[in-house]
CSV table of C-alpha atoms and ligand atoms in Angstrom, one decimal:
chain,number,residue,atom,x,y,z
A,319,MET,CA,0.0,0.0,0.1
A,320,SER,CA,1.5,3.5,-0.8
A,321,SER,CA,1.8,5.8,1.9
A,322,ALA,CA,-0.9,7.9,0.5
A,323,VAL,CA,-3.5,5.2,0.7
A,324,ALA,CA,-2.1,4.1,4.0
A,325,ASP,CA,-2.6,7.5,5.3
A,326,PHE,CA,-6.5,8.0,3.7
A,327,ASP,CA,-7.0,4.5,5.3
A,328,ARG,CA,-5.7,5.5,8.7
A,329,TRP,CA,-7.8,8.9,8.6
A,330,ILE,CA,-11.0,6.9,7.6
A,331,ARG,CA,-10.5,4.5,10.5
A,332,ASN,CA,-9.8,7.3,13.1
A,333,ASP,CA,-10.4,10.9,12.8
A,334,PHE,CA,-13.2,10.7,10.3
A,335,ALA,CA,-14.9,8.3,12.4
A,336,HIS,CA,-14.4,10.5,15.2
A,337,LEU,CA,-15.7,13.5,13.6
A,338,ASN,CA,-18.9,11.7,12.3
A,339,THR,CA,-19.6,10.7,15.5
A,340,GLU,CA,-19.5,14.1,17.1
A,341,LEU,CA,-21.7,15.3,14.8
A,342,GLU,CA,-24.1,12.1,15.2
A,343,GLU,CA,-24.2,12.7,18.8
A,344,ALA,CA,-25.1,16.4,18.4
A,345,TYR,CA,-28.0,15.3,16.0
A,346,PHE,CA,-29.2,12.7,18.2
A,347,ALA,CA,-29.3,14.8,21.6
A,348,ALA,CA,-31.7,17.2,19.3
A,349,ARG,CA,-33.5,14.0,17.9
A,350,THR,CA,-33.0,15.4,14.3
A,351,GLN,CA,-31.6,14.1,11.0
A,352,ILE,CA,-29.2,17.0,11.0
A,353,LEU,CA,-28.5,20.5,12.6
A,354,LEU,CA,-27.8,23.4,10.0
A,355,ASP,CA,-26.0,26.7,10.8
A,356,CYS,CA,-24.3,25.9,14.0
A,357,ALA,CA,-21.0,27.3,14.3
A,358,GLU,CA,-19.3,24.7,16.4
A,359,LEU,CA,-20.9,21.5,13.9
A,360,ASP,CA,-19.8,23.5,10.7
A,361,GLY,CA,-16.6,23.7,11.9
A,362,ILE,CA,-16.2,19.8,12.5
A,363,LYS,CA,-17.9,19.6,9.1
A,364,GLN,CA,-15.3,22.0,7.5
A,365,ARG,CA,-12.5,19.8,8.8
A,366,LEU,CA,-13.9,16.6,7.9
A,367,MET,CA,-14.1,17.8,4.4
A,368,ARG,CA,-11.0,19.8,4.2
A,369,GLU,CA,-9.0,16.6,5.7
A,370,GLY,CA,-10.6,14.0,3.1
A,371,ALA,CA,-10.2,16.1,0.1
A,372,GLU,CA,-6.5,16.8,0.8
A,373,LEU,CA,-5.8,13.0,1.4
A,374,ALA,CA,-7.8,11.9,-1.7
A,375,ARG,CA,-6.0,14.5,-3.7
A,376,ARG,CA,-2.6,13.3,-2.7
A,377,ILE,CA,-3.4,9.7,-3.7
A,378,THR,CA,-4.5,11.4,-7.4
A,379,ASP,CA,-1.4,13.5,-7.6
A,380,SER,CA,1.2,10.9,-6.7
A,381,ARG,CA,-0.7,8.5,-9.1
A,382,ALA,CA,-0.9,5.8,-6.4
A,383,MET,CA,-3.7,3.5,-7.6
A,384,PRO,CA,-3.2,0.0,-6.1
A,385,GLN,CA,-2.4,-2.8,-8.6
A,386,ASP,CA,-4.4,-5.3,-7.1
A,387,PRO,CA,-8.3,-5.1,-7.7
A,388,HIS,CA,-9.4,-6.0,-4.4
A,389,MET,CA,-7.5,-3.3,-2.8
A,390,ARG,CA,-8.7,-1.0,-5.6
A,391,TYR,CA,-12.3,-1.9,-4.5
A,392,GLU,CA,-11.5,-1.3,-0.9
A,393,LEU,CA,-10.1,2.0,-1.5
A,394,LEU,CA,-13.2,3.2,-3.7
A,395,GLY,CA,-15.2,2.2,-0.4
A,396,SER,CA,-13.0,4.4,1.8
A,397,VAL,CA,-13.4,7.6,-1.0
A,398,GLY,CA,-17.0,6.7,-0.8
A,399,TYR,CA,-17.3,6.9,2.7
A,400,TYR,CA,-15.8,10.3,2.7
A,401,LEU,CA,-18.1,11.4,0.1
A,402,GLY,CA,-21.2,9.7,1.6
A,403,ALA,CA,-20.3,11.5,4.8
A,404,CYS,CA,-20.2,14.8,2.9
A,405,ARG,CA,-23.7,14.0,1.5
A,406,ARG,CA,-24.8,13.1,4.9
A,407,HIS,CA,-23.7,16.3,6.6
A,408,GLU,CA,-24.9,18.5,3.8
A,409,ILE,CA,-21.2,19.9,3.1
A,410,ASP,CA,-20.6,21.1,-0.5
A,411,GLY,CA,-17.4,22.2,-1.8
A,412,ALA,CA,-13.9,20.8,-1.6
A,413,GLN,CA,-15.3,16.9,-1.7
A,414,ALA,CA,-15.1,17.5,-5.4
A,415,ALA,CA,-11.2,17.1,-5.2
A,416,ALA,CA,-12.2,13.3,-4.4
A,417,TRP,CA,-14.2,12.7,-7.3
A,418,PRO,CA,-11.6,12.2,-9.9
A,419,LEU,CA,-10.1,9.3,-7.7
A,420,ALA,CA,-13.6,7.7,-7.2
A,421,ARG,CA,-14.2,7.9,-11.0
A,422,LEU,CA,-10.9,6.3,-11.9
A,423,LEU,CA,-11.3,3.6,-9.3
A,424,GLY,CA,-15.0,2.8,-10.5
A,425,SER,CA,-14.0,3.0,-14.2
A,426,SER,CA,-10.9,0.5,-13.5
A,427,LEU,CA,-13.1,-1.9,-12.0
A,428,GLY,CA,-16.7,-1.8,-14.1
A,429,VAL,CA,-18.7,-0.4,-11.0
A,430,ALA,CA,-20.5,2.5,-9.9
A,431,PRO,CA,-18.0,5.2,-8.4
A,432,ARG,CA,-19.2,5.2,-4.8
A,433,PHE,CA,-19.3,3.1,-1.6
A,434,VAL,CA,-22.1,0.3,-1.7
A,435,PHE,CA,-23.0,-2.6,0.8
A,436,ALA,CA,-20.1,-4.7,-0.4
A,437,HIS,CA,-17.4,-2.5,1.0
A,438,GLN,CA,-19.2,-2.2,4.4
A,439,ALA,CA,-19.5,-5.7,4.7
A,440,PHE,CA,-17.3,-7.8,2.7
A,441,TYR,CA,-14.3,-5.5,1.5
A,442,ASN,CA,-13.8,-4.3,4.8
A,443,ARG,CA,-10.6,-5.6,6.5
A,444,ALA,CA,-10.9,-5.5,10.2
A,445,VAL,CA,-7.7,-4.2,12.1
A,446,ARG,CA,-7.3,-4.7,15.9
A,447,ASP,CA,-11.2,-5.9,16.1
A,448,ARG,CA,-12.5,-2.7,14.1
A,449,PHE,CA,-13.5,-2.4,10.4
A,450,ARG,CA,-14.3,0.8,8.8
A,451,THR,CA,-17.6,2.6,9.8
A,452,PHE,CA,-18.7,6.1,9.5
A,453,THR,CA,-19.3,6.5,13.3
A,454,SER,CA,-17.9,4.5,16.2
A,455,LEU,CA,-21.5,4.2,17.4
A,456,GLU,CA,-22.3,0.5,18.4
A,457,ASP,CA,-25.6,0.6,16.7
A,458,GLU,CA,-23.6,1.0,13.4
A,459,ARG,CA,-21.4,-1.7,14.1
A,460,THR,CA,-24.4,-4.0,14.7
A,461,PHE,CA,-26.2,-3.1,11.6
A,462,ILE,CA,-23.3,-4.0,9.5
A,463,THR,CA,-22.3,-7.1,11.0
A,464,TYR,CA,-25.9,-8.7,11.1
A,465,ASN,CA,-26.6,-7.4,7.5
A,466,ALA,CA,-23.4,-9.1,6.5
A,467,LEU,CA,-24.3,-12.1,8.2
A,468,ALA,CA,-27.6,-12.7,6.9
A,469,ALA,CA,-26.0,-12.1,3.5
A,470,LEU,CA,-23.4,-14.7,3.9
A,471,ALA,CA,-26.1,-17.2,5.1
A,472,TYR,CA,-28.1,-16.0,1.9
A,473,GLN,CA,-24.7,-17.1,-0.1
A,474,ARG,CA,-24.6,-20.2,1.7
A,475,THR,CA,-28.3,-21.1,0.5
A,476,ALA,CA,-27.7,-19.9,-3.1
A,477,THR,CA,-24.4,-22.3,-3.5
A,478,SER,CA,-26.1,-25.1,-2.1
A,479,LEU,CA,-29.1,-24.7,-4.6
A,480,GLY,CA,-26.8,-23.9,-7.4
A,481,ARG,CA,-25.2,-27.3,-7.3
A,482,ILE,CA,-28.5,-29.2,-7.4
A,483,SER,CA,-29.2,-29.0,-11.4
A,484,GLN,CA,-26.0,-30.9,-12.4
A,485,LEU,CA,-27.0,-33.8,-10.0
A,486,GLY,CA,-30.8,-33.9,-10.7
A,487,VAL,CA,-33.6,-33.1,-8.5
A,488,SER,CA,-33.9,-36.9,-7.4
A,489,SER,CA,-30.4,-37.4,-6.3
A,490,PRO,CA,-29.6,-38.2,-2.7
A,491,LEU,CA,-26.9,-35.4,-2.8
A,492,ALA,CA,-29.5,-33.0,-3.7
A,493,ALA,CA,-31.5,-33.7,-0.3
A,494,TYR,CA,-28.1,-33.0,1.5
A,495,LEU,CA,-28.0,-29.4,-0.6
A,496,LEU,CA,-31.6,-28.6,0.0
A,497,GLN,CA,-31.2,-29.2,3.8
A,498,ASP,CA,-28.4,-27.1,3.9
A,499,ALA,CA,-30.1,-24.4,1.8
A,500,LEU,CA,-33.0,-24.8,5.0
A,501,THR,CA,-30.1,-24.3,7.3
A,502,GLY,CA,-28.9,-21.5,5.7
A,503,LEU,CA,-32.3,-19.7,5.3
A,504,ASP,CA,-33.1,-20.3,9.2
A,505,GLU,CA,-29.9,-18.3,9.8
A,506,VAL,CA,-31.2,-15.5,7.7
A,507,LEU,CA,-34.1,-15.4,9.8
A,508,HIS,CA,-32.1,-15.9,13.0
A,509,PHE,CA,-29.5,-13.1,12.2
A,510,SER,CA,-32.4,-10.6,11.1
A,511,LYS,CA,-34.2,-11.4,14.4
A,512,VAL,CA,-31.0,-10.6,16.2
A,513,LEU,CA,-30.8,-7.1,14.2
A,514,SER,CA,-34.4,-6.3,15.1
A,515,LYS,CA,-33.9,-6.9,18.7
A,516,GLN,CA,-30.4,-5.3,19.0
A,517,LEU,CA,-30.6,-2.1,16.7
A,518,ASP,CA,-32.1,1.0,18.5
A,519,THR,CA,-34.9,2.4,16.2
A,520,GLU,CA,-33.8,6.0,16.6
A,521,ARG,CA,-30.1,5.3,16.5
A,522,PHE,CA,-30.9,3.8,13.1
A,523,PHE,CA,-33.1,6.4,11.8
A,524,PHE,CA,-31.1,9.6,13.1
A,525,ASN,CA,-27.7,8.2,12.6
A,526,ILE,CA,-27.0,5.4,10.7
A,527,ARG,CA,-29.5,5.5,7.6
A,528,PRO,CA,-28.6,8.9,6.4
A,529,TYR,CA,-25.3,8.0,5.2
A,530,PHE,CA,-27.0,5.6,2.9
A,531,LYS,CA,-28.4,8.2,0.6
A,532,PRO,CA,-27.7,9.0,-3.1
A,533,TYR,CA,-25.0,11.2,-4.0
A,534,ARG,CA,-23.3,12.7,-6.8
A,535,VAL,CA,-19.8,12.2,-8.4
A,536,GLY,CA,-19.2,14.9,-11.0
A,537,GLY,CA,-22.3,15.6,-12.8
A,538,VAL,CA,-23.6,12.2,-12.0
A,539,GLU,CA,-25.9,11.1,-8.9
A,540,TYR,CA,-25.5,7.5,-7.9
A,541,ARG,CA,-28.3,5.8,-5.8
A,542,GLY,CA,-27.5,4.8,-2.3
A,543,ALA,CA,-26.4,1.5,-0.6
A,544,ASN,CA,-28.6,-1.4,0.5
A,545,ALA,CA,-28.2,-4.6,1.9
A,546,GLY,CA,-29.6,-6.1,-1.4
A,547,ASP,CA,-26.5,-5.6,-3.4
A,548,PHE,CA,-25.4,-9.1,-3.7
A,549,ALA,CA,-25.9,-11.8,-6.1
A,550,ALA,CA,-27.3,-14.5,-4.0
A,551,ILE,CA,-30.5,-13.4,-3.0
A,552,ASN,CA,-31.6,-13.1,-6.8
A,553,SER,CA,-29.7,-16.6,-7.3
A,554,ILE,CA,-32.1,-18.0,-5.0
A,555,ASP,CA,-35.1,-16.4,-6.4
A,556,VAL,CA,-34.4,-17.8,-9.9
A,557,LEU,CA,-33.2,-21.2,-8.9
A,558,LEU,CA,-36.0,-22.0,-6.7
A,559,GLY,CA,-38.5,-20.2,-9.6
A,560,LEU,CA,-40.1,-18.1,-7.4
A,561,CYS,CA,-38.8,-14.8,-9.5
A,562,SER,CA,-38.4,-15.0,-13.2
A,563,PRO,CA,-35.8,-13.2,-15.5
A,564,TYR,CA,-38.3,-13.2,-18.0
A,565,ASP,CA,-40.7,-11.0,-16.1
A,566,PRO,CA,-40.1,-7.3,-16.8
A,567,PHE,CA,-40.5,-6.1,-13.3
A,568,TYR,CA,-37.9,-8.5,-12.1
A,569,GLN,CA,-35.6,-8.0,-15.2
A,570,ALA,CA,-35.6,-4.2,-14.1
A,571,VAL,CA,-34.8,-5.3,-10.5
A,572,LEU,CA,-31.5,-7.3,-11.7
A,573,ALA,CA,-30.6,-4.6,-14.5
A,574,GLU,CA,-30.5,-1.9,-11.9
A,575,LYS,CA,-28.2,-3.7,-9.6
A,576,TYR,CA,-25.1,-4.7,-11.7
A,577,PRO,CA,-23.0,-1.4,-10.9
A,578,TYR,CA,-23.6,-1.5,-7.6
A,579,MET,CA,-22.1,-4.8,-7.0
A,580,PRO,CA,-18.4,-6.0,-6.9
A,581,PRO,CA,-17.1,-7.5,-10.2
A,582,GLU,CA,-17.2,-11.3,-9.0
A,583,GLU,CA,-20.9,-10.6,-8.1
A,584,GLN,CA,-21.8,-9.2,-11.1
A,585,ALA,CA,-20.5,-12.2,-12.7
A,586,LEU,CA,-22.4,-14.4,-10.5
A,587,LEU,CA,-25.8,-12.5,-11.2
A,588,ARG,CA,-25.1,-12.9,-15.0
A,589,THR,CA,-25.4,-16.7,-14.7
A,590,THR,CA,-28.7,-16.5,-12.9
A,591,THR,CA,-30.4,-15.5,-16.1
A,592,ALA,CA,-29.6,-18.9,-18.0
A,593,THR,CA,-30.4,-21.4,-15.0
A,594,GLU,CA,-33.4,-24.0,-15.1
A,595,PRO,CA,-35.6,-23.2,-12.1
A,596,LEU,CA,-35.8,-26.4,-9.8
A,597,LEU,CA,-39.4,-25.7,-9.2
A,598,ASP,CA,-39.6,-26.6,-13.3
A,599,ALA,CA,-37.3,-29.8,-12.9
A,600,PHE,CA,-39.4,-31.0,-10.0
A,601,ILE,CA,-42.9,-30.7,-11.9
A,602,ARG,CA,-41.1,-32.3,-15.0
A,603,GLU,CA,-39.9,-35.3,-13.3
A,604,SER,CA,-42.7,-35.8,-10.8
A,605,ALA,CA,-45.4,-35.5,-13.7
A,606,ASP,CA,-43.2,-38.2,-15.6
A,607,GLY,CA,-44.6,-41.5,-14.1
A,608,PRO,CA,-45.1,-42.7,-10.6
A,609,LEU,CA,-43.0,-40.6,-7.9
A,610,THR,CA,-40.0,-42.4,-6.5
A,611,PRO,CA,-39.0,-42.0,-2.8
A,612,GLN,CA,-36.0,-40.0,-3.0
A,613,LEU,CA,-37.7,-37.7,-5.5
A,614,ARG,CA,-40.7,-37.5,-3.1
A,615,ASP,CA,-38.5,-36.4,-0.4
A,616,ASN,CA,-36.7,-34.2,-2.3
A,617,ALA,CA,-39.6,-32.5,-3.7
A,618,ASP,CA,-41.0,-32.0,0.0
A,619,LEU,CA,-37.9,-30.5,1.2
A,620,PHE,CA,-38.0,-28.1,-1.7
A,621,LEU,CA,-41.5,-27.0,-0.8
A,622,SER,CA,-39.9,-26.4,2.7
A,623,VAL,CA,-37.0,-24.4,1.2
A,624,CYS,CA,-39.5,-22.2,-0.8
A,625,ARG,CA,-41.7,-21.6,2.6
A,626,ARG,CA,-38.9,-20.6,4.6
A,627,PHE,CA,-37.5,-18.2,1.9
A,628,GLY,CA,-40.7,-16.4,1.7
A,629,ALA,CA,-41.0,-16.3,5.5
A,630,ALA,CA,-37.2,-14.9,6.0
A,631,TYR,CA,-38.0,-12.0,3.4
A,632,ALA,CA,-41.4,-11.3,5.1
A,633,PHE,CA,-39.5,-10.8,8.2
A,634,HIS,CA,-37.3,-8.0,6.4
A,635,HIS,CA,-40.4,-6.5,4.9
A,636,HIS,CA,-42.4,-6.2,8.2
A,637,GLN,CA,-40.0,-6.4,10.9
A,638,LEU,CA,-37.2,-4.6,9.5
A,639,VAL,CA,-38.4,-1.8,6.9
A,640,GLY,CA,-41.8,-1.3,8.8
A,641,PRO,CA,-40.4,-0.6,12.0
A,642,PHE,CA,-36.9,0.9,11.3
A,643,LEU,CA,-38.0,3.0,8.4
A,644,LYS,CA,-41.4,3.3,7.5
A,645,GLU,CA,-42.8,3.9,10.9
A,646,PRO,CA,-40.2,6.8,12.1
A,647,ALA,CA,-40.5,8.3,8.7
A,648,THR,CA,-44.0,9.4,9.8
A,649,TYR,CA,-42.5,11.7,12.4
A,650,ALA,CA,-40.2,13.2,10.0
A,651,PRO,CA,-40.8,16.8,9.2
A,652,PRO,CA,-42.4,17.4,5.8
A,653,GLU,CA,-39.2,19.1,4.3
A,654,GLN,CA,-37.4,15.8,5.1
A,655,GLN,CA,-40.0,13.3,3.6
A,656,SER,CA,-38.6,13.2,0.1
A,657,ASP,CA,-35.2,12.6,1.3
A,658,LEU,CA,-35.7,9.1,3.5
A,659,THR,CA,-34.5,6.6,0.9
A,660,ALA,CA,-31.3,4.7,-0.2
A,661,SER,CA,-32.5,4.5,-3.7
A,662,GLY,CA,-34.0,8.0,-4.3
A,663,PRO,CA,-37.7,7.5,-4.9
A,664,PRO,CA,-40.3,8.6,-2.6
A,665,LEU,CA,-40.5,6.2,0.2
A,666,ASP,CA,-43.9,5.0,-0.5
A,667,VAL,CA,-42.5,3.8,-4.0
A,668,VAL,CA,-39.5,2.0,-2.3
A,669,ILE,CA,-41.9,0.2,-0.1
A,670,GLU,CA,-44.3,-1.0,-3.0
A,671,ASN,CA,-41.5,-2.3,-4.9
A,672,LEU,CA,-40.4,-4.3,-1.9
A,673,SER,CA,-43.6,-5.5,-1.2
A,674,ARG,CA,-44.1,-6.7,-4.8
A,675,LEU,CA,-40.5,-8.6,-4.0
A,676,SER,CA,-42.1,-10.1,-1.0
A,677,ASP,CA,-45.2,-11.5,-2.6
A,678,LEU,CA,-43.2,-12.7,-5.3
A,679,ARG,CA,-40.8,-14.6,-2.6
A,680,ALA,CA,-43.7,-15.8,-0.9
A,681,ALA,CA,-45.6,-17.1,-3.8
A,682,ARG,CA,-48.4,-14.9,-3.0
A,683,PRO,CA,-50.5,-13.9,-6.1
A,684,ARG,CA,-51.1,-10.2,-6.9
A,685,PRO,CA,-52.9,-8.8,-9.8
A,686,GLY,CA,-50.7,-7.9,-12.7
A,687,ALA,CA,-47.7,-10.0,-11.2
A,688,THR,CA,-46.2,-13.3,-12.3
A,689,SER,CA,-46.6,-15.8,-9.3
A,690,ALA,CA,-45.2,-19.1,-8.8
A,691,ARG,CA,-48.3,-20.1,-6.6
A,692,ALA,CA,-50.1,-22.2,-9.3
A,693,SER,CA,-46.7,-24.1,-10.2
A,694,LEU,CA,-46.4,-24.8,-6.5
A,695,ASP,CA,-49.6,-26.0,-6.1
A,696,LYS,CA,-49.3,-28.2,-8.8
A,697,LEU,CA,-46.3,-30.0,-7.5
A,698,ARG,CA,-48.2,-30.2,-4.0
A,699,GLU,CA,-50.8,-32.0,-5.9
A,700,LEU,CA,-48.6,-34.3,-7.6
A,701,LEU,CA,-47.2,-35.2,-4.2
A,702,ASP,CA,-50.4,-35.7,-2.8
A,703,ALA,CA,-52.0,-37.6,-5.6
A,704,THR,CA,-49.3,-40.4,-5.1
A,705,ALA,CA,-49.0,-40.3,-1.1
B,1498,HEM,C1,-32.9,-2.4,10.1
B,1498,HEM,C2,-32.5,-3.3,8.9
B,1498,HEM,C3,-32.9,-3.1,7.7
B,1498,HEM,C4,-33.9,-2.1,6.9
B,1498,HEM,C5,-34.5,-0.9,7.4
B,1498,HEM,C6,-33.7,-2.5,5.6
B,1498,HEM,C7,-34.2,-1.6,4.6
B,1498,HEM,C8,-34.4,-1.9,3.2
B,1498,HEM,C9,-34.9,-1.0,2.2
B,1498,HEM,C10,-35.5,0.3,2.6
B,1498,HEM,C11,-34.5,-1.6,1.0
B,1498,HEM,C12,-34.7,-0.9,-0.2
B,1498,HEM,C13,-33.6,0.0,-0.7
B,1498,HEM,C14,-34.1,1.0,-1.7
B,1498,HEM,O1,-34.7,0.8,-2.7
B,1498,HEM,O2,-34.1,2.5,-1.3
B,1498,HEM,C15,-33.7,-2.8,1.2
B,1498,HEM,C16,-33.3,-3.4,0.4
B,1498,HEM,C17,-32.9,-4.8,0.6
B,1498,HEM,N1,-32.6,-5.4,1.7
B,1498,HEM,FE1,-32.8,-4.3,3.4
B,1498,HEM,N2,-33.3,-3.4,5.3
B,1498,HEM,C18,-32.4,-4.2,6.7
B,1498,HEM,C19,-31.7,-5.1,6.7
B,1498,HEM,C20,-31.5,-6.1,5.8
B,1498,HEM,C21,-31.0,-7.5,5.9
B,1498,HEM,C22,-30.4,-8.1,7.2
B,1498,HEM,C23,-30.9,-8.0,4.9
B,1498,HEM,C24,-30.3,-9.4,4.7
B,1498,HEM,C25,-29.2,-9.5,3.9
B,1498,HEM,C26,-31.2,-7.1,3.8
B,1498,HEM,C27,-31.5,-7.4,2.4
B,1498,HEM,C28,-32.2,-6.4,1.5
B,1498,HEM,C29,-32.5,-7.0,0.1
B,1498,HEM,C30,-32.0,-8.4,-0.4
B,1498,HEM,C31,-32.6,-5.7,-0.3
B,1498,HEM,C32,-33.0,-5.7,-1.9
B,1498,HEM,C33,-34.6,-5.8,-2.4
B,1498,HEM,C34,-34.6,-7.2,-2.8
B,1498,HEM,O3,-34.0,-7.5,-3.6
B,1498,HEM,O4,-35.4,-7.8,-2.0
B,1498,HEM,N3,-31.9,-6.0,4.5
B,1498,HEM,N4,-33.8,-3.1,2.7
């Protein structure tokens, strides 16, 4: 690591986090998302903007881009933290000095030139127990840790499901993999429940969520970070057959995500579009003559996996998005109502999109949407008919 990159990293891990924490404590004491025109706080904001700009400029001036793509991605995360914090504190000015570095890193990797969920979760090397965070608030650490653990559990599920098609759905090995997928989904639900218990609603709303907003790099605005920017959740959707890459609504969900994921996740997401859904494979084999014992057991397990997946996502919708975002938002003053979401659209539009995804994942029919309900019922009937 060059000394300019090391200095920037050290600053992000120390002074940057302390300055943000000081500002957050002041906002929290006033129970507001931001305090403007306060001389003491303005001094802290200016220091944050100036120091980050200077350190980022030193990297660009010394042409010290890391050779290793992982290190470049981590550095993009750090520059993104700095720009995200400037946006959060509504500071405008010297941070433009970091734009060339963000752009250079983004274009060298084929990703959006901003920080995303992967920078917080998986490209975030811990040093002496601490990974990079915006603040030193315990709730931020809790939020990132349990989001990332849930994403790891989704990844475990996707990996197991992805291995089944080449074995065949009636293989005894498929039973093991389906069981592993079920365990992975139990873990998603477990980590989500721990998060909902440990995270303080007000801390999340006032001090953590505001860093995830969209921000500009040069003339372009890039949407904010969310824990959905990894391929596994979509691999599971498509592998189970609950969402289809032929559905225009779902196509838009996939297409929008690519720049907000690391290059290797983009490659994984691309493979989902050409996969035969396991649901189709189970129906095909079950309809093709009398049901064999292993096929029956595996189909039963498969239906449990689908139910568990729907339940884990319903928890996200009703126990995380609802209490941590939708409900506190009703108390936000009118002038802040249009600035509440990570993706940019108004909150009710974001909630409606998430609700549609929740219905797809639970195979709940809704007018005008493609649902897997009829196919799942058909598989259930085939199983019942030969019970
Ligand atoms: C307090 C906790 C959480 C809150 C308030 C929350 C809120 C949200 C919101 C508002 C979005 C939509 C972003 C936008 O378009 O603006 C979103 C997306 C998403 N979140 Fe969370 N989230 C939380 C935790 C988690 C956890 C633990 C996971 C598990 C990995 C997760 C997985 C996802 C996924 C997969 C998406 C993308 C939409 C999709 O494909 O379903 N979230 N979240």
